[in-house]
């Protein structure tokens, strides 16, 4: 089975910072990768699909890149409302594995 | 507006069974694949099961294979998860998720809590 590994597991950054979260697949998954945001006590929300396509309604400060095995989620200018845990997921074929999550806090 | 409403969670003893339901509305349910995803208290997301439209294919995580069964009733816009031989480690919030196109989940229900404890 393909494993999904996120790094870092947690990070703290200041408002306005550029933040990057990495997701690595143990085998190539083309661009079948999604990113989700889960705010504390809330339901997960889709941010990015097909590695780099922004879901409708998601602020443009969020972007995704990568293909094959290495992917990144970037927040260009961190806002207080971005405090959340972020998950990647490979979604083509089974199992449809999630990364372990990256908890983002404001410094 | 897409709505997914899970029900059927609760407290069950180890070895027991539960049947979760997800009522879908606001879209053509029969045209979409669906997932169940769970989240244990304080833990990350874990994919559980996936069913294609028309129930052609069904997939399961190794952790639930042979114990859980996913199904759907397209006439009534319902998704189900039959959970048997429940274990303490199955304790989690279970989410119903609509899967778009090649399979990413674009809409999530609010979840239903399953607690397995004696």
Coordinates of N, CA and C in Angstrom, one line a residue:
Chain A
X1 N 0.8 -1.2 0.0 CA 0.0 0.0 0.0 C 0.9 1.3 0.0
X2 N 0.4 2.3 -0.6 CA 1.1 3.6 -0.7 C 0.9 4.3 0.7
X3 N 2.0 4.8 1.2 CA 2.0 5.5 2.5 C 2.1 7.0 2.1
X4 N 1.5 7.8 2.9 CA 1.5 9.3 2.8 C 2.1 9.9 4.0
X5 N 3.2 10.6 3.8 CA 4.0 11.2 5.0 C 4.0 12.7 4.9
X6 N 3.5 13.4 5.9 CA 3.5 14.8 5.9 C 4.6 15.3 6.8
X7 N 5.1 16.5 6.4 CA 6.1 17.2 7.3 C 5.9 18.7 7.2
X8 N 6.1 19.4 8.3 CA 6.3 18.9 9.6 C 5.0 18.4 10.2
X9 N 5.0 17.8 11.4 CA 3.8 17.4 12.1 C 3.1 18.5 12.7
X10 N 3.9 19.5 13.1 CA 3.4 20.8 13.6 C 4.3 21.9 13.3
X11 N 3.7 23.1 13.2 CA 4.5 24.3 13.0 C 3.8 25.5 13.5
X12 N 4.6 26.5 13.9 CA 4.1 27.7 14.4 C 4.7 28.9 13.6
X13 N 3.9 29.8 13.1 CA 4.3 30.8 12.2 C 3.6 32.1 12.6
X14 N 4.1 33.2 12.1 CA 3.5 34.5 12.4 C 2.5 34.9 11.3
X15 N 1.6 35.8 11.7 CA 0.7 36.3 10.7 C 1.5 37.0 9.6
X16 N 1.1 36.7 8.3 CA 1.8 37.3 7.2 C 2.9 36.4 6.7
X17 N 3.3 35.4 7.4 CA 4.4 34.5 6.9 C 3.9 33.6 5.8
X18 N 4.9 33.2 5.0 CA 4.6 32.2 4.0 C 4.9 30.8 4.6
X19 N 3.9 29.9 4.5 CA 3.9 28.6 5.2 C 3.9 27.5 4.1
X20 N 4.7 26.5 4.3 CA 4.7 25.4 3.3 C 4.7 24.1 4.1
X21 N 3.8 23.2 3.7 CA 3.6 21.9 4.2 C 3.9 20.9 3.1
X22 N 4.6 19.8 3.5 CA 5.0 18.9 2.5 C 4.3 17.5 2.7
X23 N 4.0 16.9 1.6 CA 3.4 15.5 1.6 C 4.1 14.7 0.6
X24 N 4.6 13.5 1.1 CA 5.3 12.6 0.3 C 4.6 11.3 0.2
X25 N 4.5 10.8 -1.0 CA 3.9 9.5 -1.3 C 5.0 8.4 -1.4
X26 N 4.8 7.2 -0.9 CA 5.8 6.2 -1.0 C 6.0 5.6 -2.4
X27 N 5.0 5.9 -3.3 CA 5.0 5.5 -4.7 C 4.4 6.7 -5.4
X28 N 4.6 6.7 -6.8 CA 4.0 7.8 -7.6 C 2.5 7.7 -7.6
X29 N 1.8 8.8 -7.5 CA 0.4 8.9 -7.5 C -0.1 9.9 -8.5
X30 N 0.7 10.1 -9.5 CA 0.4 11.2 -10.5 C 0.0 12.5 -9.8
X31 N -1.1 13.0 -10.0 CA -1.5 14.2 -9.3 C -2.8 13.9 -8.5
X32 N -3.1 12.7 -8.1 CA -4.3 12.3 -7.4 C -4.2 12.6 -5.9
X33 N -4.0 13.9 -5.6 CA -3.8 14.3 -4.3 C -4.7 15.5 -3.9
X34 N -5.3 15.4 -2.7 CA -6.1 16.5 -2.2 C -5.5 17.0 -0.9
X35 N -5.8 18.2 -0.6 CA -5.5 18.8 0.7 C -6.8 19.2 1.4
X36 N -6.9 19.0 2.7 CA -8.0 19.3 3.5 C -7.6 20.2 4.7
X37 N -8.4 21.0 5.1 CA -8.2 21.9 6.3 C -9.3 21.5 7.4
X38 N -8.8 21.2 8.6 CA -9.8 21.0 9.7 C -9.5 21.9 10.8
X39 N -10.4 22.9 11.0 CA -10.3 23.8 12.1 C -10.7 23.1 13.4
X40 N -10.3 23.6 14.5 CA -10.6 22.9 15.8 C -12.1 22.7 16.0
X41 N -12.5 21.5 16.2 CA -13.9 21.2 16.5 C -14.8 21.2 15.3
X42 N -14.2 21.3 14.1 CA -15.0 21.5 12.9 C -14.8 20.3 11.9
X43 N -15.6 20.2 10.9 CA -15.6 19.2 9.9 C -14.4 19.5 8.9
X44 N -13.7 18.5 8.4 CA -12.7 18.8 7.4 C -13.3 19.5 6.1
X45 N -12.5 20.3 5.5 CA -12.9 21.1 4.3 C -11.9 20.9 3.2
X46 N -12.4 20.7 2.0 CA -11.5 20.5 0.9 C -10.9 21.8 0.5
X47 N -9.6 21.9 0.3 CA -8.9 23.1 -0.1 C -8.4 22.9 -1.6
X48 N -7.7 21.8 -1.9 CA -7.0 21.6 -3.1 C -7.3 20.2 -3.6
X49 N -7.5 20.0 -4.9 CA -7.7 18.7 -5.5 C -6.8 18.7 -6.7
X50 N -6.5 17.5 -7.2 CA -5.6 17.3 -8.4 C -4.3 18.0 -8.1
X51 N -3.8 18.0 -6.9 CA -2.6 18.5 -6.5 C -2.5 20.0 -6.5
X52 N -3.1 20.7 -7.5 CA -2.9 22.1 -7.6 C -4.2 22.9 -7.9
X53 N -5.3 22.3 -8.0 CA -6.6 23.0 -8.3 C -7.3 23.4 -7.1
X54 N -7.6 24.7 -7.0 CA -8.2 25.4 -5.9 C -9.7 25.1 -5.9
X55 N -10.2 24.6 -4.8 CA -11.6 24.3 -4.7 C -12.3 25.7 -4.6
X56 N -13.5 25.7 -5.2 CA -14.3 26.9 -5.3 C -14.5 27.5 -3.9
X57 N -14.3 28.8 -3.7 CA -14.6 29.5 -2.5 C -13.4 29.5 -1.5
X58 N -12.3 28.8 -1.9 CA -11.1 28.8 -1.0 C -10.2 30.0 -1.3
X59 N -9.8 30.7 -0.3 CA -9.0 31.9 -0.6 C -7.7 31.7 -1.5
X60 N -7.4 32.6 -2.3 CA -6.3 32.4 -3.2 C -4.9 32.4 -2.6
X61 N -4.8 32.7 -1.3 CA -3.5 32.5 -0.6 C -3.1 31.1 -0.4
X62 N -4.1 30.2 -0.6 CA -3.8 28.7 -0.6 C -3.4 28.3 -2.0
X63 N -2.3 27.5 -2.1 CA -2.0 26.9 -3.4 C -1.3 25.5 -3.2
X64 N -1.4 24.7 -4.2 CA -0.8 23.4 -4.1 C 0.1 23.1 -5.3
X65 N 1.1 22.3 -5.1 CA 1.9 22.0 -6.3 C 2.5 20.6 -6.1
X66 N 3.1 20.0 -7.2 CA 3.7 18.7 -7.1 C 3.0 17.7 -8.0
X67 N 3.7 16.6 -8.2 CA 3.2 15.5 -9.0 C 4.1 14.3 -8.7
X68 N 3.6 13.1 -8.9 CA 4.4 11.9 -8.6 C 4.4 11.6 -7.2
X69 N 5.5 11.9 -6.5 CA 5.6 11.6 -5.1 C 5.7 12.7 -4.1
X70 N 6.0 13.9 -4.6 CA 6.3 15.0 -3.7 C 5.3 16.2 -4.0
X71 N 4.7 16.6 -2.9 CA 3.6 17.6 -3.0 C 3.8 18.7 -1.9
X72 N 3.3 19.9 -2.2 CA 3.4 20.9 -1.2 C 2.0 21.7 -1.2
X73 N 1.7 22.1 0.0 CA 0.6 23.1 0.2 C 1.2 24.3 0.8
X74 N 0.9 25.5 0.1 CA 1.5 26.7 0.5 C 0.4 27.7 0.9
X75 N 0.7 28.4 2.0 CA -0.2 29.6 2.3 C 0.7 30.8 2.2
X76 N 0.3 31.7 1.3 CA 1.3 32.7 0.9 C 1.4 33.8 2.0
X77 N 0.3 34.0 2.7 CA 0.4 35.0 3.8 C -0.6 34.6 4.9
X78 N 0.0 34.0 5.9 CA -0.8 33.3 7.0 C -1.7 34.3 7.7
X79 N -3.0 33.9 7.8 CA -4.0 34.7 8.5 C -4.4 34.0 9.8
X80 N -4.9 34.7 10.8 CA -5.3 34.0 12.1 C -6.3 32.9 11.9
X81 N -7.2 33.1 10.9 CA -8.2 32.1 10.7 C -7.7 30.8 10.0
X82 N -6.4 30.8 9.7 CA -5.8 29.6 9.1 C -5.3 28.6 10.1
X83 N -5.5 28.9 11.4 CA -5.1 27.9 12.5 C -6.0 26.7 12.3
X84 N -5.3 25.6 12.1 CA -6.1 24.3 11.7 C -5.1 23.2 11.6
X85 N -5.6 22.0 11.4 CA -4.7 20.9 11.0 C -5.0 20.6 9.6
X86 N -3.9 20.4 8.8 CA -4.0 20.2 7.4 C -3.6 18.7 7.1
X87 N -4.4 18.1 6.2 CA -4.2 16.7 5.8 C -4.1 16.6 4.3
X88 N -3.2 15.8 3.8 CA -3.2 15.4 2.4 C -3.8 14.0 2.3
X89 N -4.3 13.7 1.1 CA -4.9 12.4 0.9 C -4.7 12.0 -0.6
X90 N -4.3 10.8 -0.8 CA -4.2 10.2 -2.2 C -5.6 9.6 -2.4
X91 N -6.2 9.8 -3.6 CA -7.6 9.4 -3.7 C -7.8 8.6 -5.0
X92 N -6.8 8.1 -5.7 CA -7.0 7.2 -6.8 C -6.7 5.8 -6.4
X93 N -7.6 4.9 -6.5 CA -7.4 3.5 -6.0 C -7.5 3.4 -4.5
X94 N -7.4 2.2 -4.0 CA -7.5 2.0 -2.6 C -6.3 1.3 -2.1
X95 N -5.9 1.6 -0.8 CA -6.6 2.5 0.1 C -6.4 3.9 -0.2
X96 N -7.4 4.7 0.2 CA -7.4 6.2 -0.1 C -6.8 6.9 1.1
X97 N -5.5 6.8 1.3 CA -4.8 7.1 2.5 C -4.6 8.6 2.8
X98 N -4.8 8.9 4.0 CA -4.5 10.3 4.5 C -3.1 10.4 5.1
X99 N -2.5 11.6 5.0 CA -1.3 11.8 5.8 C -1.7 12.0 7.2
X100 N -0.7 12.0 8.1 CA -0.9 12.0 9.5 C -1.4 13.4 10.0
X101 N -1.3 14.4 9.2 CA -1.7 15.8 9.6 C -0.6 16.7 10.0
X102 N -0.8 18.0 9.7 CA 0.1 19.0 10.2 C -0.7 20.1 10.9
X103 N -0.3 20.2 12.2 CA -1.0 21.2 13.0 C -0.3 22.6 12.9
X104 N -1.1 23.6 12.5 CA -0.6 24.9 12.2 C -1.1 25.8 13.3
X105 N -0.2 26.5 13.9 CA -0.5 27.5 15.0 C 0.1 28.8 14.7
X106 N -0.5 29.9 15.3 CA 0.1 31.2 15.1 C 1.1 31.5 16.3
X107 N 2.2 32.0 15.9 CA 3.3 32.4 16.9 C 2.9 33.7 17.6
Chain B
X1 N -28.2 23.1 -2.1 CA -27.1 23.0 -1.2 C -26.9 21.5 -0.9
X2 N -25.7 21.0 -1.0 CA -25.3 19.6 -0.6 C -25.5 19.5 0.9
X3 N -26.2 18.4 1.3 CA -26.3 18.1 2.7 C -26.1 16.6 2.8
X4 N -25.3 16.3 3.8 CA -25.0 14.9 4.2 C -25.2 14.8 5.7
X5 N -26.2 13.9 6.1 CA -26.5 13.9 7.6 C -26.4 12.4 8.0
X6 N -25.4 12.2 8.9 CA -25.1 10.9 9.4 C -26.0 10.6 10.6
X7 N -26.3 9.3 10.9 CA -27.0 8.9 12.0 C -26.7 7.5 12.4
X8 N -27.1 7.0 13.5 CA -26.9 5.6 13.9 C -25.7 5.4 14.9
X9 N -25.0 6.4 15.2 CA -23.9 6.2 16.1 C -24.4 6.0 17.6
X10 N -23.5 5.7 18.4 CA -23.9 5.5 19.8 C -22.9 4.6 20.6
X11 N -23.3 4.2 21.8 CA -22.4 3.3 22.6 C -22.7 1.9 22.4
X12 N -21.7 1.1 22.1 CA -21.9 -0.3 21.9 C -20.8 -1.1 22.6
X13 N -21.1 -2.3 23.0 CA -20.1 -3.1 23.7 C -19.1 -3.8 22.7
X14 N -17.9 -4.1 23.1 CA -17.0 -4.8 22.1 C -17.7 -6.1 21.6
X15 N -17.5 -6.3 20.3 CA -18.1 -7.5 19.7 C -19.5 -7.2 19.2
X16 N -20.0 -6.0 19.5 CA -21.4 -5.7 19.0 C -21.4 -5.1 17.6
X17 N -22.6 -4.7 17.2 CA -22.8 -4.2 15.8 C -23.5 -2.9 15.9
X18 N -23.3 -2.1 14.8 CA -24.1 -0.9 14.6 C -24.2 -0.7 13.1
X19 N -25.3 0.0 12.7 CA -25.4 0.4 11.3 C -25.5 1.9 11.2
X20 N -24.6 2.5 10.5 CA -24.6 3.9 10.3 C -25.4 4.2 9.0
X21 N -26.0 5.4 9.0 CA -26.7 5.8 7.8 C -26.3 7.2 7.5
X22 N -26.3 7.6 6.2 CA -26.0 8.9 5.8 C -27.1 9.3 4.8
X23 N -27.9 10.3 5.1 CA -29.0 10.8 4.2 C -28.4 12.0 3.4
X24 N -28.5 11.8 2.1 CA -27.9 12.8 1.2 C -29.1 13.6 0.5
X25 N -28.8 14.9 0.3 CA -29.8 15.7 -0.4 C -29.0 16.9 -1.1
X26 N -29.7 17.5 -2.0 CA -29.1 18.7 -2.7 C -28.3 18.3 -3.9
X27 N -28.2 17.1 -4.3 CA -27.5 16.6 -5.5 C -28.0 15.3 -5.9
X28 N -27.6 14.9 -7.1 CA -28.0 13.6 -7.7 C -27.2 12.5 -7.1
X29 N -27.6 11.9 -5.9 CA -26.9 11.0 -5.1 C -26.4 9.8 -6.0
X30 N -27.2 9.3 -6.8 CA -26.9 8.1 -7.6 C -25.7 8.3 -8.5
X31 N -25.3 9.5 -8.8 CA -24.2 9.8 -9.8 C -22.9 9.9 -9.1
X32 N -22.8 9.8 -7.8 CA -21.6 10.0 -7.0 C -21.1 8.8 -6.3
X33 N -19.8 8.6 -6.3 CA -19.2 7.7 -5.3 C -19.2 8.3 -3.9
X34 N -19.1 7.5 -2.9 CA -19.1 8.0 -1.5 C -18.1 7.2 -0.7
X35 N -17.6 7.9 0.3 CA -16.7 7.4 1.3 C -17.3 7.4 2.7
X36 N -16.7 6.6 3.6 CA -16.8 6.7 5.0 C -15.3 7.0 5.5
X37 N -15.2 8.0 6.3 CA -13.9 8.4 6.9 C -14.1 8.6 8.4
X38 N -13.2 8.1 9.2 CA -13.4 8.2 10.6 C -12.2 9.0 11.3
X39 N -12.5 9.4 12.5 CA -11.5 10.2 13.3 C -11.6 9.8 14.7
X40 N -10.7 9.1 15.2 CA -10.6 8.7 16.6 C -10.4 10.0 17.5
X41 N -10.8 10.0 18.7 CA -10.7 11.2 19.5 C -9.2 11.7 19.6
X42 N -9.0 13.0 19.2 CA -7.7 13.6 19.2 C -6.7 13.1 18.2
X43 N -7.2 12.3 17.2 CA -6.3 11.7 16.2 C -6.6 12.2 14.8
X44 N -5.9 11.7 13.9 CA -6.1 12.2 12.5 C -7.2 11.5 11.7
X45 N -7.3 11.8 10.5 CA -8.4 11.2 9.6 C -7.9 9.8 9.1
X46 N -8.8 8.9 9.1 CA -8.6 7.6 8.6 C -9.7 7.2 7.6
X47 N -9.3 6.9 6.4 CA -10.2 6.4 5.4 C -10.7 5.0 5.8
X48 N -12.0 4.8 5.7 CA -12.6 3.5 6.1 C -13.1 2.7 4.9
X49 N -13.9 3.3 4.0 CA -14.5 2.5 3.0 C -15.0 3.5 1.8
X50 N -15.1 2.9 0.6 CA -15.5 3.7 -0.6 C -16.4 2.8 -1.4
X51 N -17.5 3.4 -2.0 CA -18.4 2.7 -2.9 C -18.6 3.6 -4.1
X52 N -18.5 3.0 -5.3 CA -18.7 3.7 -6.5 C -20.2 3.9 -6.8
X53 N -20.5 4.8 -7.7 CA -21.9 4.9 -8.1 C -22.4 3.5 -8.7
X54 N -23.6 3.2 -8.5 CA -24.2 1.9 -8.9 C -23.6 0.8 -8.1
X55 N -22.9 1.1 -7.1 CA -22.3 0.0 -6.2 C -21.4 -1.0 -6.9
X56 N -20.8 -0.6 -8.0 CA -20.0 -1.5 -8.9 C -18.8 -2.0 -8.1
X57 N -18.2 -1.1 -7.4 CA -16.9 -1.5 -6.7 C -17.1 -1.0 -5.2
X58 N -16.5 -1.7 -4.3 CA -16.5 -1.4 -2.9 C -15.0 -1.7 -2.4
X59 N -14.5 -0.8 -1.6 CA -13.2 -0.9 -1.1 C -13.2 -0.7 0.4
X60 N -12.2 -1.3 1.1 CA -12.2 -1.2 2.6 C -10.7 -1.0 3.0
X61 N -10.6 -0.3 4.1 CA -9.3 -0.3 4.8 C -9.0 -1.7 5.4
X62 N -7.8 -2.0 5.5 CA -7.4 -3.3 6.1 C -8.0 -3.5 7.5
X63 N -8.0 -2.3 8.2 CA -8.4 -2.4 9.6 C -9.9 -2.7 9.8
X64 N -10.7 -2.7 8.8 CA -12.1 -3.0 8.9 C -12.6 -4.1 8.0
X65 N -11.7 -4.5 7.1 CA -12.1 -5.5 6.1 C -12.6 -6.8 6.8
X66 N -13.7 -7.3 6.3 CA -14.3 -8.5 6.8 C -15.2 -8.2 8.0
X67 N -15.2 -7.0 8.5 CA -16.1 -6.6 9.6 C -17.1 -5.6 9.2
X68 N -16.7 -4.7 8.4 CA -17.6 -3.6 7.9 C -18.1 -3.8 6.5
X69 N -19.3 -3.4 6.2 CA -19.9 -3.5 4.9 C -20.5 -2.2 4.5
X70 N -20.1 -1.6 3.3 CA -20.6 -0.4 2.8 C -21.7 -0.8 1.8
X71 N -22.8 0.0 1.8 CA -23.9 -0.2 0.8 C -24.6 1.2 0.6
X72 N -25.4 1.2 -0.4 CA -26.2 2.4 -0.7 C -27.6 2.0 -1.2
X73 N -28.5 3.0 -1.0 CA -29.9 2.9 -1.5 C -30.1 4.1 -2.4
X74 N -29.9 4.0 -3.6 CA -30.0 5.2 -4.5 C -31.4 5.7 -4.6
X75 N -32.4 4.8 -4.5 CA -33.8 5.2 -4.6 C -34.2 6.2 -3.4
X76 N -33.5 6.0 -2.3 CA -33.8 6.9 -1.1 C -32.7 7.8 -0.7
X77 N -31.6 7.9 -1.5 CA -30.5 8.7 -1.3 C -29.8 8.4 0.1
X78 N -29.6 7.2 0.3 CA -29.0 6.8 1.6 C -27.7 6.0 1.4
X79 N -26.7 6.2 2.2 CA -25.5 5.5 2.3 C -25.4 4.8 3.7
X80 N -24.9 3.6 3.7 CA -24.9 2.8 4.9 C -23.5 2.3 5.2
X81 N -23.2 2.1 6.5 CA -22.0 1.3 6.9 C -22.5 0.4 8.0
X82 N -22.5 -0.9 7.7 CA -22.8 -2.0 8.7 C -21.5 -2.3 9.3
X83 N -21.4 -2.2 10.7 CA -20.2 -2.4 11.4 C -20.5 -3.6 12.4
X84 N -19.8 -4.7 12.2 CA -19.9 -5.8 13.1 C -18.6 -6.1 13.8
X85 N -18.6 -6.9 14.8 CA -17.4 -7.3 15.6 C -16.6 -6.1 16.0
X86 N -17.3 -5.1 16.5 CA -16.7 -3.8 16.9 C -15.7 -4.0 18.0
X87 N -14.6 -3.2 17.9 CA -13.5 -3.2 18.8 C -13.4 -1.8 19.4
X88 N -12.7 -1.7 20.5 CA -12.4 -0.4 21.2 C -11.8 0.6 20.2
X89 N -10.9 0.1 19.3 CA -10.2 0.9 18.4 C -11.0 1.5 17.3
X90 N -12.3 1.0 17.2 CA -13.2 1.5 16.2 C -13.9 2.8 16.7
X91 N -13.7 3.1 18.0 CA -14.2 4.4 18.6 C -13.8 5.6 17.8
X92 N -14.7 6.3 17.3 CA -14.4 7.5 16.4 C -15.6 8.2 16.0
X93 N -15.4 9.4 15.5 CA -16.5 10.1 14.7 C -16.4 9.6 13.3
X94 N -17.5 9.2 12.7 CA -17.6 8.6 11.4 C -18.3 9.7 10.5
X95 N -17.5 10.0 9.4 CA -18.0 11.0 8.5 C -18.4 10.3 7.1
X96 N -19.5 10.8 6.6 CA -19.9 10.5 5.2 C -19.4 11.6 4.3
X97 N -18.8 11.1 3.2 CA -18.1 12.1 2.3 C -18.5 11.8 0.9
X98 N -18.9 12.9 0.2 CA -19.2 12.8 -1.3 C -17.9 12.8 -2.1
X99 N -17.7 11.9 -3.0 CA -16.5 11.8 -3.8 C -16.8 12.4 -5.2
X100 N -16.0 13.3 -5.6 CA -16.1 13.9 -6.9 C -15.2 13.2 -8.0
X101 N -15.6 13.3 -9.2 CA -14.8 12.9 -10.4 C -13.9 11.6 -10.1
X102 N -12.6 11.9 -10.0 CA -11.7 10.7 -9.8 C -11.6 10.3 -8.4
X103 N -12.3 11.0 -7.5 CA -12.4 10.5 -6.2 C -12.1 11.4 -5.0
X104 N -11.8 12.7 -5.2 CA -11.6 13.5 -4.0 C -12.9 13.9 -3.3
X105 N -12.8 14.0 -2.0 CA -14.1 14.3 -1.3 C -14.3 15.7 -1.1
X106 N -15.4 16.2 -1.7 CA -15.7 17.6 -1.7 C -16.8 18.1 -0.7
X107 N -17.5 17.2 -0.1 CA -18.5 17.5 0.8 C -18.5 16.5 1.9
X108 N -18.6 17.0 3.2 CA -18.5 16.1 4.4 C -19.8 16.4 5.2
X109 N -20.2 15.3 5.8 CA -21.3 15.4 6.8 C -20.7 15.9 8.1
X110 N -21.6 16.1 9.1 CA -21.1 16.5 10.4 C -20.6 15.4 11.3
X111 N -20.8 14.2 10.9 CA -20.3 13.1 11.6 C -21.2 12.5 12.7
X112 N -21.0 11.2 13.0 CA -21.7 10.6 14.1 C -20.7 9.8 14.9
X113 N -20.8 9.9 16.2 CA -19.9 9.3 17.1 C -20.2 7.9 17.5
X114 N -19.2 7.0 17.3 CA -19.4 5.6 17.7 C -18.4 5.4 18.8
X115 N -18.9 4.9 19.9 CA -18.1 4.6 21.1 C -18.2 3.1 21.4
X116 N -17.1 2.4 21.4 CA -17.1 1.0 21.7 C -16.4 0.8 23.0
X117 N -17.2 0.4 24.0 CA -16.7 0.3 25.4 C -17.7 -0.6 26.2
X118 N -17.0 -1.3 27.1 CA -17.8 -2.2 28.0 C -18.3 -1.4 29.2

